[in-house]
Coordinates of C-alpha atoms in Angstrom, one line a residue:
M23 CA -6.5 -43.0 -49.2
A24 CA -8.6 -41.2 -47.2
S25 CA -10.5 -44.6 -45.5
I26 CA -6.9 -45.8 -45.2
F27 CA -6.3 -43.0 -42.6
Q28 CA -9.2 -43.2 -41.3
N29 CA -8.6 -46.6 -40.2
C30 CA -5.2 -45.7 -38.9
K31 CA -6.5 -43.2 -36.7
A32 CA -8.8 -45.3 -35.6
A33 CA -6.9 -48.0 -34.8
E34 CA -4.6 -45.1 -32.8
R35 CA -7.8 -44.6 -30.7
N36 CA -8.4 -48.3 -30.1
Q37 CA -4.4 -48.6 -29.2
N38 CA -5.2 -45.3 -26.7
A39 CA -7.9 -46.7 -25.1
S40 CA -6.6 -49.9 -24.5
A41 CA -3.5 -48.2 -22.9
D42 CA -5.5 -45.7 -20.5
T43 CA -3.7 -46.3 -17.6
F44 CA -3.3 -43.4 -15.3
P45 CA 0.0 -42.4 -16.6
A46 CA -1.6 -42.0 -19.8
K47 CA -4.4 -40.3 -18.8
A48 CA -2.3 -37.7 -16.5
E49 CA -0.1 -36.9 -19.5
R50 CA -2.8 -36.0 -21.9
G51 CA -4.9 -34.3 -19.0
N52 CA -1.8 -31.4 -18.8
D53 CA -2.9 -30.0 -22.1
F54 CA -6.0 -28.8 -19.8
G55 CA -4.7 -29.0 -16.4
A56 CA -6.1 -31.9 -15.4
H57 CA -4.8 -33.8 -12.0
I58 CA -1.1 -35.2 -11.8
T59 CA -2.1 -37.7 -8.9
P60 CA -5.7 -39.6 -8.1
D61 CA -5.6 -38.1 -5.3
G62 CA -5.1 -34.3 -6.4
A63 CA -8.4 -34.9 -9.3
K64 CA -10.5 -35.6 -6.1
I65 CA -10.1 -32.8 -4.1
P66 CA -12.9 -30.3 -4.4
L67 CA -12.1 -26.6 -6.1
V68 CA -14.0 -25.0 -3.0
R69 CA -11.6 -26.9 -0.4
V70 CA -8.2 -26.2 -2.3
F71 CA -9.3 -22.4 -2.7
E72 CA -10.0 -22.5 1.5
E73 CA -6.3 -24.1 1.6
F74 CA -5.2 -21.2 -0.5
I75 CA -6.8 -18.5 1.7
S76 CA -5.1 -20.0 4.9
A77 CA -1.7 -20.5 3.4
G78 CA 0.0 -17.8 5.7
D79 CA 1.2 -14.6 4.6
T80 CA 0.9 -15.5 0.7
V81 CA -3.0 -13.6 1.6
T82 CA -2.4 -11.9 4.6
G83 CA -4.3 -8.5 4.2
S84 CA -6.3 -9.8 1.4
K85 CA -8.4 -12.7 3.2
R86 CA -11.6 -11.0 3.1
N87 CA -11.7 -10.4 -0.4
Y88 CA -10.6 -14.2 -1.1
E89 CA -13.4 -15.2 1.1
A90 CA -15.8 -12.8 -0.9
S91 CA -14.9 -14.3 -4.0
L92 CA -15.3 -17.9 -2.8
N93 CA -18.7 -17.2 -1.0
K94 CA -20.1 -15.1 -4.1
N95 CA -18.1 -16.6 -7.1
I96 CA -16.9 -19.9 -7.0
K97 CA -19.5 -21.6 -4.6
P98 CA -22.5 -20.9 -6.3
Y99 CA -21.0 -21.6 -10.0
F100 CA -18.9 -24.2 -9.3
G101 CA -20.3 -25.9 -6.7
D102 CA -18.6 -29.6 -5.5
R103 CA -16.6 -29.9 -8.3
D104 CA -13.3 -31.8 -8.3
L105 CA -10.1 -29.5 -9.0
G106 CA -9.0 -31.6 -12.0
S107 CA -12.3 -31.6 -13.5
V108 CA -12.4 -27.8 -14.5
N109 CA -11.0 -27.0 -17.7
P110 CA -10.6 -23.9 -19.7
A111 CA -14.4 -23.8 -21.3
D112 CA -15.4 -23.9 -17.5
I113 CA -13.9 -21.3 -16.7
Q114 CA -15.0 -19.1 -19.8
G115 CA -18.5 -20.0 -18.8
W116 CA -18.0 -18.9 -15.2
L117 CA -16.5 -15.4 -16.4
T118 CA -19.7 -15.2 -18.7
W119 CA -21.9 -16.1 -15.9
M120 CA -20.4 -13.5 -13.6
R121 CA -21.1 -11.1 -16.4
E122 CA -24.8 -12.0 -16.5
Q123 CA -24.8 -11.3 -12.5
G124 CA -24.3 -7.8 -13.3
Y125 CA -20.6 -7.7 -12.2
E126 CA -18.4 -4.7 -13.8
D127 CA -15.5 -6.2 -16.0
S128 CA -13.2 -4.9 -13.9
T129 CA -14.5 -7.0 -11.5
T130 CA -14.5 -9.9 -13.0
V131 CA -11.1 -9.7 -13.9
V132 CA -10.2 -9.5 -10.4
R133 CA -12.1 -12.5 -9.5
Y134 CA -10.3 -14.1 -12.7
R135 CA -7.0 -13.4 -11.1
I136 CA -7.7 -14.5 -7.9
L137 CA -8.7 -18.0 -9.3
S138 CA -5.8 -18.0 -11.2
S139 CA -3.9 -17.7 -8.2
V140 CA -5.4 -20.9 -6.4
F141 CA -5.1 -22.6 -9.6
N142 CA -1.3 -21.6 -9.7
Y143 CA -1.2 -22.6 -5.9
A144 CA -2.6 -25.9 -6.7
V145 CA -0.1 -26.4 -9.6
N146 CA 2.9 -26.0 -6.9
H147 CA 1.4 -28.4 -4.7
E148 CA 1.2 -30.8 -7.6
Y149 CA -2.7 -31.3 -7.5
I150 CA -2.8 -30.4 -10.9
A151 CA -0.2 -30.3 -14.3
R152 CA -1.5 -26.9 -15.4
N153 CA -3.6 -24.0 -14.7
P154 CA -6.8 -24.1 -17.0
C155 CA -6.6 -19.9 -16.9
H156 CA -4.0 -19.5 -18.8
R157 CA -6.0 -20.9 -21.8
V158 CA -8.5 -18.7 -21.6
K159 CA -8.5 -14.9 -23.1
V160 CA -9.6 -12.1 -20.5
K161 CA -9.5 -8.6 -22.0
Q162 CA -7.9 -7.3 -18.9
A163 CA -6.3 -4.2 -20.4
K164 CA -9.9 -3.0 -21.6
A165 CA -11.4 -3.6 -18.5
L166 CA -8.6 -1.6 -16.6
R167 CA -9.2 1.1 -18.9
K168 CA -13.0 1.4 -18.5
S169 CA -12.2 1.3 -14.6
K170 CA -9.7 4.2 -15.1
K171 CA -12.5 6.2 -16.3
K172 CA -14.7 5.8 -13.1
I173 CA -11.7 7.2 -10.8
Q174 CA -13.5 10.5 -8.9
I175 CA -11.4 13.1 -7.7
P176 CA -12.7 15.0 -4.6
T177 CA -12.8 18.9 -4.9
L178 CA -10.8 20.8 -2.2
E179 CA -14.3 22.4 -0.7
E180 CA -16.0 18.5 -0.6
I181 CA -12.9 17.6 1.4
R182 CA -13.3 20.6 3.6
R183 CA -16.9 20.3 4.6
L184 CA -16.4 16.3 5.0
A185 CA -13.7 17.1 7.7
V186 CA -15.7 19.3 9.5
E187 CA -18.6 16.6 9.9
L188 CA -15.8 14.0 11.1
P189 CA -15.7 13.4 15.1
E190 CA -13.0 16.0 16.1
Q191 CA -10.5 13.3 16.9
L192 CA -11.1 11.8 13.7
Q193 CA -10.9 15.1 11.3
L194 CA -7.1 14.8 11.1
L195 CA -7.6 11.5 8.8
A196 CA -9.3 13.3 6.0
W197 CA -6.0 15.6 5.8
L198 CA -3.5 12.8 6.1
M199 CA -5.0 10.9 3.3
C200 CA -5.5 13.9 0.8
G201 CA -2.9 15.3 2.2
C202 CA 0.1 12.2 1.8
G203 CA -1.7 9.8 -0.2
L204 CA -2.7 7.2 2.6
R205 CA -5.0 4.6 2.4
I206 CA -7.4 4.7 5.3
A207 CA -6.1 1.3 6.7
E208 CA -2.7 3.3 7.0
A209 CA -4.0 6.9 8.2
L210 CA -5.4 5.0 11.2
A211 CA -2.3 3.1 12.1
V212 CA -0.1 5.8 12.1
T213 CA 1.8 7.2 15.3
S214 CA 3.6 10.0 16.5
G215 CA 7.0 8.7 16.0
Q216 CA 6.4 8.4 12.2
F217 CA 6.5 12.5 11.5
D218 CA 9.6 14.6 11.2
F219 CA 8.5 18.0 11.2
E220 CA 11.7 19.4 10.7
E221 CA 12.8 17.2 7.5
G222 CA 9.0 17.7 6.4
V223 CA 8.6 13.7 6.2
L224 CA 6.4 10.8 7.2
Y225 CA 7.1 7.5 7.4
V226 CA 4.6 5.2 6.6
D227 CA 5.4 1.8 7.8
R228 CA 2.0 0.0 9.2
Q229 CA -1.5 -0.4 8.7
I230 CA -4.6 -2.1 10.4
V231 CA -6.2 -4.8 9.3
A232 CA -9.3 -7.0 10.0
D233 CA -7.5 -10.7 9.9
G234 CA -5.8 -11.0 13.7
E235 CA -5.6 -14.1 15.9
N236 CA -8.6 -14.4 17.9
E237 CA -7.9 -15.9 21.5
E238 CA -9.2 -19.3 21.6
P239 CA -13.1 -19.2 21.7
R240 CA -14.9 -21.4 24.6
T241 CA -18.4 -20.8 23.4
R242 CA -20.4 -21.1 20.4
T243 CA -21.2 -17.5 20.4
Q244 CA -17.1 -16.8 20.8
R245 CA -16.8 -19.2 17.8
A246 CA -19.1 -17.3 15.6
H247 CA -17.2 -14.3 16.4
T248 CA -14.1 -15.4 15.4
R249 CA -15.1 -15.7 11.6
G250 CA -16.1 -13.3 8.8
R251 CA -15.9 -9.6 10.3
G252 CA -15.8 -10.7 13.9
R253 CA -11.9 -11.7 13.1
A254 CA -9.7 -9.4 15.5
L255 CA -8.3 -6.2 14.4
R256 CA -4.4 -6.2 13.8
I257 CA -1.7 -3.8 13.3
R258 CA 0.7 -5.2 10.7
H259 CA 3.4 -3.8 8.9
L260 CA 2.7 -3.1 5.2
K261 CA 1.7 -5.6 2.9
W262 CA 4.2 -6.9 0.7
R263 CA 6.9 -5.4 2.6
E264 CA 9.5 -6.5 4.9
N265 CA 8.9 -6.1 8.7
D266 CA 11.3 -3.1 8.9
E267 CA 10.7 -1.3 5.7
G268 CA 8.1 1.5 4.9
R269 CA 8.0 4.7 2.8
E270 CA 8.6 8.2 3.3
V271 CA 6.1 10.8 2.1
P272 CA 6.7 14.7 1.9
L273 CA 4.7 16.4 4.6
S274 CA 3.6 19.9 3.5
S275 CA 4.3 22.4 6.5
S276 CA 0.2 22.8 6.2
V277 CA -1.1 18.7 7.2
G278 CA 2.5 19.2 9.4
R279 CA 0.6 22.2 11.6
K280 CA -2.6 19.9 11.7
V281 CA -0.8 16.9 12.9
Q282 CA 0.8 18.7 15.6
E283 CA -2.2 20.4 16.5
H284 CA -4.0 17.3 16.6
I285 CA -1.6 16.2 19.1
K286 CA -1.7 19.0 21.3
R287 CA -5.7 18.8 21.4
H288 CA -6.0 15.0 21.4
G289 CA -2.8 13.4 22.7
T290 CA -1.9 10.1 21.6
F291 CA -2.9 6.4 22.7
R292 CA -0.2 4.2 23.7
I293 CA 0.0 0.6 22.7
E294 CA 2.4 -2.2 23.9
E295 CA 3.8 -4.7 21.7
G296 CA 1.4 -7.9 22.2
R297 CA -1.4 -9.9 20.3
N298 CA -2.2 -8.0 16.8
R299 CA -0.3 -5.1 18.1
I300 CA 2.8 -3.2 17.2
T301 CA 4.3 -0.5 19.8
G302 CA 3.5 3.0 19.2
D303 CA 2.2 5.9 20.3
Y304 CA -0.8 6.4 18.1
L305 CA -3.2 9.2 17.0
F306 CA -6.4 7.7 16.3
T307 CA -8.5 5.5 18.6
N308 CA -12.2 4.3 18.9
I309 CA -14.9 6.8 19.9
S310 CA -14.1 5.9 23.6
R311 CA -10.1 5.8 23.2
T312 CA -9.8 2.6 24.6
N313 CA -8.7 1.0 21.8
I314 CA -7.7 1.2 17.9
M315 CA -10.7 2.5 15.5
S316 CA -12.4 -0.4 13.8
L317 CA -12.4 -0.1 10.1
A318 CA -15.9 -1.5 10.0
Y319 CA -17.0 1.2 12.2
M320 CA -15.0 3.7 10.4
D321 CA -17.2 3.1 7.4
K322 CA -20.0 4.0 9.4
V323 CA -18.4 6.9 10.9
W324 CA -17.7 8.0 7.4
G325 CA -21.3 7.8 5.9
A326 CA -22.6 9.7 8.4
A327 CA -20.1 12.7 7.6
V328 CA -21.1 12.3 3.9
K329 CA -24.7 12.6 4.7
A330 CA -24.1 15.5 7.4
A331 CA -22.1 17.7 4.7
E332 CA -25.2 17.2 2.3
L333 CA -22.6 17.0 -0.8
S334 CA -23.8 16.5 -4.3
R335 CA -22.4 13.0 -4.7
S336 CA -21.2 10.3 -1.8
V337 CA -17.3 10.9 -1.6
K338 CA -15.6 7.9 -0.8
K339 CA -12.3 7.5 1.5
H340 CA -10.4 6.3 -1.1
W341 CA -11.3 9.1 -3.5
L342 CA -8.9 11.5 -1.1
R343 CA -5.9 9.3 -2.0
H344 CA -7.0 10.0 -5.8
F345 CA -7.2 14.1 -4.6
F346 CA -3.4 13.2 -3.5
A347 CA -2.1 11.7 -6.6
S348 CA -4.1 14.1 -9.1
A349 CA -2.9 17.1 -7.4
A350 CA 0.9 16.0 -7.7
L351 CA 0.8 14.6 -11.6
S352 CA -1.1 17.7 -12.7
R353 CA 1.6 20.1 -11.2
G354 CA 4.4 18.1 -13.2
V355 CA 5.3 15.7 -10.2
A356 CA 7.2 12.7 -11.7
V357 CA 5.2 9.4 -12.1
N358 CA 8.1 7.3 -10.1
E359 CA 8.1 9.7 -7.4
V360 CA 4.4 9.6 -7.0
A361 CA 4.3 5.7 -7.2
E362 CA 6.9 5.8 -4.3
W363 CA 4.9 7.9 -2.1
L364 CA 1.6 6.0 -2.8
G365 CA 3.4 2.8 -2.3
H366 CA 3.0 1.2 -5.6
T367 CA 5.6 -1.2 -6.2
D368 CA 5.7 -0.4 -9.9
P369 CA 5.1 3.2 -11.3
K370 CA 3.5 1.4 -14.1
V371 CA 0.7 1.1 -11.6
T372 CA 0.4 4.6 -11.0
Y373 CA 0.3 5.6 -14.5
G374 CA -1.9 3.3 -15.7
M375 CA -4.7 4.4 -13.4
Y376 CA -3.7 8.1 -13.3
A377 CA -2.7 8.6 -16.8
H378 CA -5.7 10.1 -17.6
L379 CA -5.0 13.0 -15.5
M380 CA -2.2 14.4 -17.4
P381 CA -3.7 15.5 -20.6
E382 CA -1.6 18.9 -20.5
A383 CA 2.1 16.7 -20.1
P384 CA 2.4 15.9 -24.3
E385 CA 2.3 19.8 -24.6
R386 CA 4.7 20.7 -21.9
L387 CA 6.8 18.4 -23.5
R388 CA 6.4 20.0 -27.3
S389 CA 7.2 23.7 -25.1
V390 CA 10.2 21.7 -23.4
M391 CA 11.6 20.8 -26.6
D392 CA 10.5 23.8 -28.6
S393 CA 12.4 26.4 -26.3
I394 CA 15.8 24.4 -26.3
F395 CA 15.5 23.8 -30.1
E396 CA 14.8 27.9 -30.3
E397 CA 17.7 29.1 -28.4
G398 CA 20.0 28.2 -31.5
G399 CA 22.7 25.8 -32.3
D400 CA 25.1 27.0 -29.5
A401 CA 22.3 26.0 -27.0
R402 CA 23.3 23.8 -24.4
L403 CA 21.7 21.4 -21.7
P404 CA 22.7 21.5 -18.2
L405 CA 24.6 18.8 -18.3
E406 CA 28.0 17.5 -17.0
T407 CA 31.0 18.8 -18.6
E408 CA 32.4 15.0 -19.4
T409 CA 28.9 14.1 -20.8
L410 CA 28.8 16.9 -23.4
A411 CA 32.1 15.9 -24.5
E412 CA 31.2 12.2 -25.2
V413 CA 28.0 13.5 -26.8
E414 CA 29.7 15.9 -29.3
G415 CA 30.2 14.8 -32.9
C416 CA 27.7 11.8 -32.2
E417 CA 24.2 11.4 -34.1
L418 CA 21.3 11.5 -31.8

């Protein structure tokens, strides 16, 4: 029986081989993400990656990260491999290679997600049938848990010492980041019109990015400057939001006073609508007060301030945003509210990043429940009368 079965399987294989036309190959190739069309099979992965990067608003604001991944992780490993030739085993080997290169697990997860997005793009454009990344198991949750443990919270004293060492016209940046939870790109784009001092609100609706449109280059030097870090600075609306949509962040009176003092001492810088620009009276400019601040130059200014402050550790700009989140959550502010103020589209992101900063939350809940139950059987929660009437007699 065994030999008959083997002969039948051999006959099947021969029949498949003789009918190995392109449609048959495409159908069987669906299992590992092979091509749908002959042209799709021949397109190099690198070229599709570049096409993905230049695909408009889909990647606006993240192009630098994508290009870094392409140059550091994709080209060195995949080389000129065709898109349709990459299978799940190749993806798994690539992940192993990145770990051997010394990348943290959290970084490999981010790179994996980017590559998976590229393959999704290829599927949507019918270059391939399926995304080979979907068949690769990546321990994303574990990697993210490890990265959470690395979140650093600066002390208030460290923030004060850093702020003093910044150029005087930029010192307010530190307080906007730690007092309002702004990213550095959002803080640099703040205008006087975004503040409502009477209501105590800062409306965040724009940021500075380095992916603006350059003027058409005329010389070799100009062409070189339009690539990489030489791209024009742009003031744009917040990533993943509509052009007229932002977020309201509570403005404390202490930070509000610092803002008013800054405007009184340094004034504002008027920018009109134009190429890469949004109209407004901006609080921060470059040192010569002739244009908006470059993100790359801000890195140098921040590094100099950290060195001058003589701190025991190198405090990063983003740590000040962590200060804001940890201060709010540790004092019992609801996670969903903090998420909204930080600009997270999903509170799960906020909780996933900062849950370990709220170790006292379970004990607070125990205390609340004990205080309710120990008041006696006649104790009532502060609910509406109608709601109480519906609840009475029901099992909890």
